[in-house]
Coordinates of C-alpha atoms in Angstrom, one line a residue:
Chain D
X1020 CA 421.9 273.7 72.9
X1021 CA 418.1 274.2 73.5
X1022 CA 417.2 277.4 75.7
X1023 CA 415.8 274.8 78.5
X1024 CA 419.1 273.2 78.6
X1025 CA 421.0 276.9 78.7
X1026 CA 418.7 278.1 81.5
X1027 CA 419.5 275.0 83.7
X1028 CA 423.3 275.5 82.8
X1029 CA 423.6 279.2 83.7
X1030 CA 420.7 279.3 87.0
X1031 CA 422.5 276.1 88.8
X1032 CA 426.2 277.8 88.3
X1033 CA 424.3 280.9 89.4
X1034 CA 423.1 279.3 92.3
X1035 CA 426.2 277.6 93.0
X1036 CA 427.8 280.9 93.6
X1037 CA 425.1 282.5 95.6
X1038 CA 425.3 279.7 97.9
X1039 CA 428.9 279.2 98.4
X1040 CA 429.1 283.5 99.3
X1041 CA 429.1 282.5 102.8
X1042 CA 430.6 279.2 103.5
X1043 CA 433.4 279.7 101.1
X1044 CA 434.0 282.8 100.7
X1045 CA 433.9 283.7 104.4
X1046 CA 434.2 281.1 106.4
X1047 CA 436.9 281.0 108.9
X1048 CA 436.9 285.0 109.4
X1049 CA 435.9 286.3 112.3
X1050 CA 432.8 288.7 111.6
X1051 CA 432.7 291.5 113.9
X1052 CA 430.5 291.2 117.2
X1053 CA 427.9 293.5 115.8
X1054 CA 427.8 291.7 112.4
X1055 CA 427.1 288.9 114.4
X1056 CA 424.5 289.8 116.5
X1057 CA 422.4 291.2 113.4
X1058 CA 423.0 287.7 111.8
X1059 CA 421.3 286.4 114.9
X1060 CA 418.1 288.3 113.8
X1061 CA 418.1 286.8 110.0
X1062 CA 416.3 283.9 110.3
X1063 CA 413.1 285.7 111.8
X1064 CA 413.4 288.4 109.1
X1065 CA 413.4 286.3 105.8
X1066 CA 411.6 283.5 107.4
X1067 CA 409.0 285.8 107.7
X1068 CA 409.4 287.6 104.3
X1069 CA 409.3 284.0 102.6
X1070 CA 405.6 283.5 104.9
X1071 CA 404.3 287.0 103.1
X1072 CA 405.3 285.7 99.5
X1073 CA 404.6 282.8 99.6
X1074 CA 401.0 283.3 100.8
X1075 CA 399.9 287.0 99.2
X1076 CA 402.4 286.8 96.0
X1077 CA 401.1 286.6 92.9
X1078 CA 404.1 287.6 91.0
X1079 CA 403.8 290.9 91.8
X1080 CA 400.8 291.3 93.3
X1081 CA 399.4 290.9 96.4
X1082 CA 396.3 288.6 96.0
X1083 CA 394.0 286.3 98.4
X1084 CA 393.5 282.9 97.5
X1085 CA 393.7 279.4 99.0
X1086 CA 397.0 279.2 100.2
X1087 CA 395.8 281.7 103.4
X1088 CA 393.8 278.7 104.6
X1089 CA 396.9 276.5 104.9
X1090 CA 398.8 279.5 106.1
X1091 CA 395.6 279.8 108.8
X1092 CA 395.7 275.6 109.6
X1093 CA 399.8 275.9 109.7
X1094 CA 399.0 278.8 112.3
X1095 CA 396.2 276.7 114.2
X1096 CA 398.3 274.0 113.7
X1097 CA 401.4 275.8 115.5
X1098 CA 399.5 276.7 118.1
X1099 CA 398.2 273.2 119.1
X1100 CA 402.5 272.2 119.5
X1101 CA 401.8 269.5 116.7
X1102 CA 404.7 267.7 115.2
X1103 CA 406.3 269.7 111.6
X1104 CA 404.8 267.2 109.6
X1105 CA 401.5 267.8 111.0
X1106 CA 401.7 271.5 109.8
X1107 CA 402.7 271.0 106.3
X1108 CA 399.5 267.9 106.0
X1109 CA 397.3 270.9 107.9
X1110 CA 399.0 273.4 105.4
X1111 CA 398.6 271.2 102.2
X1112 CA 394.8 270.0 103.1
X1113 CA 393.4 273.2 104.0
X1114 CA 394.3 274.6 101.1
X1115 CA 393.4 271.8 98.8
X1116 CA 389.7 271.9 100.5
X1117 CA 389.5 275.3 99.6
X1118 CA 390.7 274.9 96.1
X1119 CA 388.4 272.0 95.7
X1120 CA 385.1 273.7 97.1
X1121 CA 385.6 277.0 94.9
Chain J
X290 CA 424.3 264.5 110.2
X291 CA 421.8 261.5 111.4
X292 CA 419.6 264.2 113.9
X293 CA 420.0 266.2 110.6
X294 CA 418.0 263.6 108.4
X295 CA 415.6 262.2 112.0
X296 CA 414.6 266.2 111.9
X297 CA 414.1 266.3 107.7
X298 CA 412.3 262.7 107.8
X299 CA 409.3 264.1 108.2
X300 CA 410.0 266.4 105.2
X301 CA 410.7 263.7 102.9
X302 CA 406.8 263.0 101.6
X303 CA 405.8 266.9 100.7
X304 CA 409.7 267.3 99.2
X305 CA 409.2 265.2 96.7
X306 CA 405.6 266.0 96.4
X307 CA 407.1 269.0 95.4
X308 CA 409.9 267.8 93.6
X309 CA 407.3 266.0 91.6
X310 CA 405.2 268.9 90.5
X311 CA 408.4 270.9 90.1
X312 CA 408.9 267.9 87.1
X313 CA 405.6 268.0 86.0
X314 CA 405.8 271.6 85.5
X315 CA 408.6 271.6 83.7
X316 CA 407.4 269.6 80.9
X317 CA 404.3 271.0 80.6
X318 CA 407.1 274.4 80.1
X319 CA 408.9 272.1 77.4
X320 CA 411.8 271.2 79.3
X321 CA 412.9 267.7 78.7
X322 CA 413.0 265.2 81.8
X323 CA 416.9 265.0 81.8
X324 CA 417.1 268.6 82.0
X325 CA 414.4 269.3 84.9
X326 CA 416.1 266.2 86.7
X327 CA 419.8 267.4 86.3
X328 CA 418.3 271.4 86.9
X329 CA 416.8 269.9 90.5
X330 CA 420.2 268.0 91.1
X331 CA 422.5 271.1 90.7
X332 CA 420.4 274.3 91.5
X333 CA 418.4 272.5 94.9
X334 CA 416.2 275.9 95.3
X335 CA 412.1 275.2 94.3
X336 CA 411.0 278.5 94.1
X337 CA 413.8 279.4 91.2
X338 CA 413.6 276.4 89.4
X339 CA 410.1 277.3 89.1
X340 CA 409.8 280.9 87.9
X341 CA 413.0 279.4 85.3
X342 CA 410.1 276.8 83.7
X343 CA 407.3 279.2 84.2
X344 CA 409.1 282.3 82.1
X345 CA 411.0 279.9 80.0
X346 CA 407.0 277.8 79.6
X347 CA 405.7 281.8 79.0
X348 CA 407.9 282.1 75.9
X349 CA 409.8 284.8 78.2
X350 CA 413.7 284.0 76.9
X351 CA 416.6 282.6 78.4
X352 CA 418.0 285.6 79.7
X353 CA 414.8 286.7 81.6
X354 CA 414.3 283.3 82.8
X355 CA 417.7 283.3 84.6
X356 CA 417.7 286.7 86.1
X357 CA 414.4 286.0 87.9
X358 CA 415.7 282.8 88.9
X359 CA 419.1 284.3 90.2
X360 CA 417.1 286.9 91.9
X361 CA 415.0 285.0 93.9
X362 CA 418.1 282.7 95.0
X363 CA 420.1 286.3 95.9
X364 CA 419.1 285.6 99.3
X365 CA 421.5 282.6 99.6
X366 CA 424.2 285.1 100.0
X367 CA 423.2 286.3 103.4
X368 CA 421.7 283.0 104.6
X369 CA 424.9 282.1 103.5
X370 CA 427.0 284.7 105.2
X371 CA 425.1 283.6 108.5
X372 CA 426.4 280.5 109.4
X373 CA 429.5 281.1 107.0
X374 CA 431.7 280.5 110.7
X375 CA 430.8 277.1 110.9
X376 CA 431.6 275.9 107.8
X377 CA 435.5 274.5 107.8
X378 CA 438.2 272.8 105.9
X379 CA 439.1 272.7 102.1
X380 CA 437.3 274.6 100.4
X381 CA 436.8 272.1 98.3
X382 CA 434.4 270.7 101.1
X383 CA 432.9 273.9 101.9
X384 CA 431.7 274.6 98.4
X385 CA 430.1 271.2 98.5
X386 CA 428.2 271.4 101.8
X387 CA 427.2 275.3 100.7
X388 CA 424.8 273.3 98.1
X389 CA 422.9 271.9 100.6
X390 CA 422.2 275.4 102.3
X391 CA 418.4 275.6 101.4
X392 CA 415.4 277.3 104.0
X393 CA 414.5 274.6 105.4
X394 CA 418.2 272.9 106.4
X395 CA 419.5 276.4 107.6
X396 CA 416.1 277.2 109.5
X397 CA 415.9 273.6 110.8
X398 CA 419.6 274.1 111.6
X399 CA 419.6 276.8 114.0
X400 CA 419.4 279.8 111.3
X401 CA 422.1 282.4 111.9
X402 CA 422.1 281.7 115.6
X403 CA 424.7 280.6 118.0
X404 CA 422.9 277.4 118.4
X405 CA 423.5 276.7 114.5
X406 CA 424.8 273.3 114.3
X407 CA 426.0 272.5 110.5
X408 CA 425.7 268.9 111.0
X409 CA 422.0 269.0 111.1
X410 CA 421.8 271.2 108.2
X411 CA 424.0 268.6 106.2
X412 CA 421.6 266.0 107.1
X413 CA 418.7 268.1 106.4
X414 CA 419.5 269.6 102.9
X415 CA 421.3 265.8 101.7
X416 CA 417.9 264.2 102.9
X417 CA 415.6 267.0 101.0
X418 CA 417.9 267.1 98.0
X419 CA 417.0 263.2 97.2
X420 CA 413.1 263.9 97.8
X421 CA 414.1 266.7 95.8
X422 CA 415.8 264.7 92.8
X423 CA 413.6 262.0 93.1
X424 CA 410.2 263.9 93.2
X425 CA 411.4 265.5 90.0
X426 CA 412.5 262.7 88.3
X427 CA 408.9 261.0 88.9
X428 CA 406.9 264.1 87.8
X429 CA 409.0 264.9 85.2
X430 CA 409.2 260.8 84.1
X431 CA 405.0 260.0 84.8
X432 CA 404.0 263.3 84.5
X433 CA 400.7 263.0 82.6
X434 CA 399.4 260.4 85.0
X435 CA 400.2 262.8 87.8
X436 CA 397.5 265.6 86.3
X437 CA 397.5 269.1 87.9
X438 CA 399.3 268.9 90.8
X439 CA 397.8 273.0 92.3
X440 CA 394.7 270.7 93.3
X441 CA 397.3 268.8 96.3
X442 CA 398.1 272.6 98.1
X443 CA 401.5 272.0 97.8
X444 CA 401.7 275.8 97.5
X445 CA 400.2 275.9 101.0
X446 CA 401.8 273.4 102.6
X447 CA 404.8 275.2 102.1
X448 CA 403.8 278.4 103.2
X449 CA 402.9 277.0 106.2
X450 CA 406.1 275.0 106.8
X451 CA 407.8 278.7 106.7
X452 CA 405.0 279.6 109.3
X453 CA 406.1 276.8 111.8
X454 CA 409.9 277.5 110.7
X455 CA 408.9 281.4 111.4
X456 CA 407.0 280.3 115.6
X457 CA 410.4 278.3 116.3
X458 CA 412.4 282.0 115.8
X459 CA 410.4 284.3 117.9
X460 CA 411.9 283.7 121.4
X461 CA 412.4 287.1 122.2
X462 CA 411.8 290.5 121.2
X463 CA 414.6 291.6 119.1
X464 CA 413.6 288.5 117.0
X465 CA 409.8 289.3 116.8
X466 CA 410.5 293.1 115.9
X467 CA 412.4 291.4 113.2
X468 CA 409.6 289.1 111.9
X469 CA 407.6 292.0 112.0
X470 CA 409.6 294.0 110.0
X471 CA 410.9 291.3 107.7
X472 CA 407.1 290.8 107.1
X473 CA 406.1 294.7 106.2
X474 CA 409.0 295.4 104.3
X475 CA 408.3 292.1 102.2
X476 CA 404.5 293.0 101.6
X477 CA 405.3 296.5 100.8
X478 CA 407.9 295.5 97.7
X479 CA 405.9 292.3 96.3
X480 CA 404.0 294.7 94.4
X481 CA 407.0 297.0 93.8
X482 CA 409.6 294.9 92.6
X483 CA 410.3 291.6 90.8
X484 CA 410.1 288.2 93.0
X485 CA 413.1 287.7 95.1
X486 CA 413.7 291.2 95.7
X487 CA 411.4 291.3 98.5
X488 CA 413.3 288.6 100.5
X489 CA 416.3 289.9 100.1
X490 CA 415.5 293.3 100.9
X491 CA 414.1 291.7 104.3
X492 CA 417.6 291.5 105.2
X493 CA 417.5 295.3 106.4
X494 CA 415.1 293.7 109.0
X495 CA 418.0 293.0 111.2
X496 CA 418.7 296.8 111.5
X497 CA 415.2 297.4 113.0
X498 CA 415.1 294.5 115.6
X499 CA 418.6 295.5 117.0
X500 CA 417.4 298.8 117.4
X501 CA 414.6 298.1 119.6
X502 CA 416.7 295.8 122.8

C-alpha cells in the first residue's frame, strides 16, 4: 500500500472516532447543568480560535498576509447585515486583490 | 434537514471551490485522484486533509502526516460532546450523522447552544460533504487546467466565513468574553505548539466567559 493510500486509511478512521466522541459515545446522558452551560460558551471560543488561525497561522507562526484583507471585507461585510454568501465572495475577493496586486 | 441544506446552499460554490483545490493539492503532493476523492469522502474535515498532503507532498512520512492531521481534528471531540444530547437512536445512526459534524454544520446549527437543532446540521454537513466530494473529485480529476488555486483567496474566504459564523455567537457577554479569550489563548499557542493544538486548547475559553456573568 502506498504511504498516500495509508495516510487516507488511518486520518479518516481517526477522524471517524474523533467525531463520533460526542454523538455516540455520549449521547443520551444527561450532562450536568454546569457542563452544559460551559458547552453553551464553545461555539464563540473555537469559532474564534479557528478566525486567529486561519488568518495569522503560518504553521507555526504568526504572519501577515492577504488573508487579513478578506478577514477585514468579511468584517465590513458583517457589519453591513449582508447575506453569508456575500461574506465568503467579500472574503475570497479581497484577498485575491491583494494577492494579485503584490 | 431541507432548512439545513436552504441555509448550506449558499455554501455550495466556495465548498467545492475548496474541495477542488483540496484535489489539486493533493496531486501536486502525489496522491493519486482515487485516494484524495475517497480521503474527502471519509475524513469530511479541509483543514486535516490538507496538512496530510502538504507533510506527506513535504516528504514528512506517514506517521507525521497523520498525527498533524488527527491533531487538528482533536477538536471534533468537544464540538462533538456539545450537541452530543441531541443526537438519538441506534448507534448505528448516530455514528453516521457524527460524520457530518463539521464547523460550518454545527456553527450553522446552533453550536453547543440550546437552540441547536441537529436537523439543520444534517442538512448542512450532507449538502457540504457533496461540494466537498465533488470539488475534490474535479480538482483532483482536471487538476492541471485548474493552475494555482492560492490566486482565488479561498484561504480568505474561509477565514472570513468563521468571522460571520463568529458575529452570529456574540449575543451576550458570557459569549464575547469567550471569543475573546478563545482568540488570545489561540494566538498565544500558534507559535508555541503544532497546528490544531491551538483550537483545541481554546476549549478552556469556556472557563473564563462563565466566570465573568
Amino acid at each position: 500500500m502506498s504511504d498516500a493510500w495509508l495516510a487516507v486509511l488511518i486520518v479518516g478512521a481517526g477522524t471517524f472516532v474523533l467525531k463520533a466522541v460526542g454523538p455516540v459515545g455520549v449521547a443520551g446522558r444527561r450532562l450536568p447543568a454546569r457542563v452544559d452551560q460551559l458547552l453553551e460558551l464553545l461555539a464563540p471560543a473555537i469559532l474564534a480560535a479557528l478566525v486567529v488561525t486561519e488568518t495569522f497561522a503560518g504553521g507555526r507562526s504568526l504572519v501577515l498576509d492577504a488573508r487579513l484583507a478578506g478577514v477585514a471585507a468579511g468584517i465590513a461585510a458583517v457589519a453591513l447585515r449582508a447575506p453569508l454568501w456575500a461574506v465568503v465572495v467579500a472574503g475570497g475577493a479581497a484577498t485575491a486583490l491583494v494577492r494579485l496586486l503584490s | 434537514m431541507r432548512r439545513g441544506a436552504r441555509v448550506a446552499a449558499p455554501l455550495f460554490p466556495a465548498a467545492a471551490a475548496l474541495g477542488a483545490s483540496f484535489g489539486v493539492l493533493a496531486r501536486t503532493a502525489h496522491m493519486d485522484a482515487p485516494a484524495a476523492i475517497v480521503m474527502s469522502a471519509t475524513t469530511f474535515a479541509g483543514s486535516a486533509q490538507v496538512a496530510t498532503v502538504s507533510v506527506l507532498g513535504a516528504g514528512g512520512g506517514v506517521a507525521a502526516a497523520v498525527a498533524a492531521a488527527l491533531l487538528l481534528n482533536a477538536r471534533y471531540a468537544p464540538i462533538g460532546i456539545s450537541v452530543a444530547k441531541s443526537f438519538r437512536g441506534h448507534a448505528l445512526k448516530r455514528l453516521g450523522e457524527a460524520q457530518l459534524v463539521v464547523d460550518e454544520s454545527w456553527a450553522l446549527a446552533g453550536g453547543g447552544t440550546a437552540r441547536f437543532d441537529r436537523r439543520v446540521l444534517l442538512g448542512v454537513g450532507a449538502t457540504l460533504w457533496f461540494a466537498w466530494v465533488g470539488g475534490t473529485a474535479a480538482g483532483a480529476l482536471l487538476g492541471q487546467a485548474i493552475g494555482d488555486t492560492s490566486a482565488f483567496g479561498l484561504d480568505g474566504a474561509f477565514a472570513a466565513l468563521f468571522v460571520a459564523l463568529l458575529a452570529a455567537q456574540l449575543r451576550d457577554r458570557a459569549r464575547i468574553t469567550a471569543a475573546v479569550a478563545g482568540a488570545v489563548i489561540a494566538a498565544s499557542l500558534i507559535p508555541l505548539t503544532p497546528p490544531g493544538v491551538p483550537i483545541v486548547a481554546a476549549t478552556a475559553a469556556v472557563f473564563v466567559g462563565r466566570r465573568r456573568t
